[in-house]
Amino acid sequence: RGGAREPQAVALVLNAHARLQISNPVLFDYFAQDVPRRIKSYNLHSLCLVASAFARAGRADKALFEKIGDYACKEAVSLYPRAVAALLFAF
């Protein structure tokens, strides 16, 4: 039960919904608020997936993307090509 909100699980669920074009506004609205609150528990890969999922679903959220952008800037030395591509697509 505790694993349901683990960052990797959140990222994978959001990504699956976006890729399959499943419209679930409640899910995306919830995590648009939850991810920024718990951003320190996310790794760069999970945040890239979250950003990509929101962008793909057309659910851009200013506060969420600002937090992800700030985090990515702080972790710039850890960025790898796929992460850069995902972030560029999302933003």
Tab-separated table of C-alpha atoms in Angstrom:
chain	number	residue	atom	x	y	z
A	1	ARG	CA	0.000	0.000	0.000
A	2	GLY	CA	2.764	2.460	0.845
A	3	GLY	CA	4.343	1.875	-2.546
A	4	ALA	CA	1.367	3.402	-4.346
A	5	ARG	CA	2.792	6.917	-3.966
A	6	GLU	CA	6.428	6.024	-4.479
A	7	PRO	CA	7.919	8.442	-7.014
A	8	GLN	CA	8.729	5.759	-9.571
A	9	ALA	CA	5.210	4.304	-9.327
A	10	VAL	CA	3.646	7.756	-9.696
A	11	ALA	CA	5.784	8.523	-12.736
A	12	LEU	CA	4.958	5.194	-14.396
A	13	VAL	CA	1.208	5.488	-13.769
A	14	LEU	CA	1.065	9.052	-15.104
A	15	ASN	CA	3.187	8.085	-18.100
A	16	ALA	CA	0.962	5.083	-18.874
A	17	HIS	CA	-2.195	7.209	-18.705
A	18	ALA	CA	-0.673	9.808	-21.010
A	19	ARG	CA	0.677	7.296	-23.539
A	20	LEU	CA	-2.626	5.436	-23.694
A	21	GLN	CA	-4.496	8.760	-23.904
A	22	ILE	CA	-6.607	7.888	-20.882
A	23	SER	CA	-8.263	11.050	-19.654
A	24	ASN	CA	-8.158	11.131	-15.867
A	25	PRO	CA	-8.257	14.764	-14.720
A	26	VAL	CA	-8.596	13.835	-11.044
A	27	LEU	CA	-5.386	11.799	-11.160
A	28	PHE	CA	-3.410	14.525	-12.913
A	29	ASP	CA	-4.852	17.281	-10.706
A	30	TYR	CA	-3.931	15.346	-7.573
A	31	PHE	CA	-0.345	14.729	-8.640
A	32	ALA	CA	0.056	18.300	-9.925
A	33	GLN	CA	-0.250	19.246	-6.248
A	34	ASP	CA	1.437	16.217	-4.674
A	35	VAL	CA	4.632	16.071	-6.759
A	36	PRO	CA	5.802	19.621	-5.893
A	37	ARG	CA	5.187	18.938	-2.191
A	38	ARG	CA	7.280	15.770	-2.293
A	39	ILE	CA	9.761	16.730	-5.011
A	40	LYS	CA	12.789	15.931	-2.846
A	41	SER	CA	11.784	12.263	-2.825
A	42	TYR	CA	11.867	12.118	-6.652
A	43	ASN	CA	14.928	11.340	-8.715
A	44	LEU	CA	15.681	13.042	-11.997
A	45	HIS	CA	14.398	10.158	-14.124
A	46	SER	CA	11.024	10.068	-12.349
A	47	LEU	CA	10.599	13.826	-12.661
A	48	CYS	CA	11.377	13.645	-16.373
A	49	LEU	CA	8.655	11.015	-16.762
A	50	VAL	CA	6.202	13.129	-14.770
A	51	ALA	CA	6.905	16.228	-16.862
A	52	SER	CA	6.625	14.227	-20.069
A	53	ALA	CA	3.336	12.659	-18.961
A	54	PHE	CA	1.792	16.018	-18.095
A	55	ALA	CA	2.917	17.492	-21.408
A	56	ARG	CA	1.713	14.512	-23.420
A	57	ALA	CA	-1.669	14.659	-21.682
A	58	GLY	CA	-1.924	18.399	-22.328
A	59	ARG	CA	-2.077	19.055	-18.588
A	60	ALA	CA	0.692	21.607	-18.120
A	61	ASP	CA	0.653	22.999	-14.589
A	62	LYS	CA	2.730	26.109	-13.943
A	63	ALA	CA	3.646	25.361	-10.310
A	64	LEU	CA	4.567	21.757	-11.109
A	65	PHE	CA	6.721	22.690	-14.088
A	66	GLU	CA	8.458	25.466	-12.149
A	67	LYS	CA	9.394	22.993	-9.401
A	68	ILE	CA	10.591	20.406	-11.923
A	69	GLY	CA	12.565	23.077	-13.799
A	70	ASP	CA	14.199	24.288	-10.577
A	71	TYR	CA	15.079	20.725	-9.619
A	72	ALA	CA	16.530	19.993	-13.063
A	73	CYS	CA	18.663	23.154	-12.906
A	74	LYS	CA	20.046	22.126	-9.514
A	75	GLU	CA	20.831	18.673	-10.880
A	76	ALA	CA	22.191	19.918	-14.226
A	77	VAL	CA	25.445	17.983	-13.862
A	78	SER	CA	23.393	14.775	-13.582
A	79	LEU	CA	21.369	15.365	-16.741
A	80	TYR	CA	21.824	12.770	-19.455
A	81	PRO	CA	20.694	12.993	-23.106
A	82	ARG	CA	17.383	11.211	-22.654
A	83	ALA	CA	16.494	13.383	-19.645
A	84	VAL	CA	17.336	16.526	-21.597
A	85	ALA	CA	15.148	15.342	-24.480
A	86	ALA	CA	12.234	14.537	-22.165
A	87	LEU	CA	12.467	17.903	-20.445
A	88	LEU	CA	12.730	19.794	-23.745
A	89	PHE	CA	9.663	17.981	-25.052
A	90	ALA	CA	7.714	18.684	-21.862
A	91	PHE	CA	8.592	22.340	-21.612
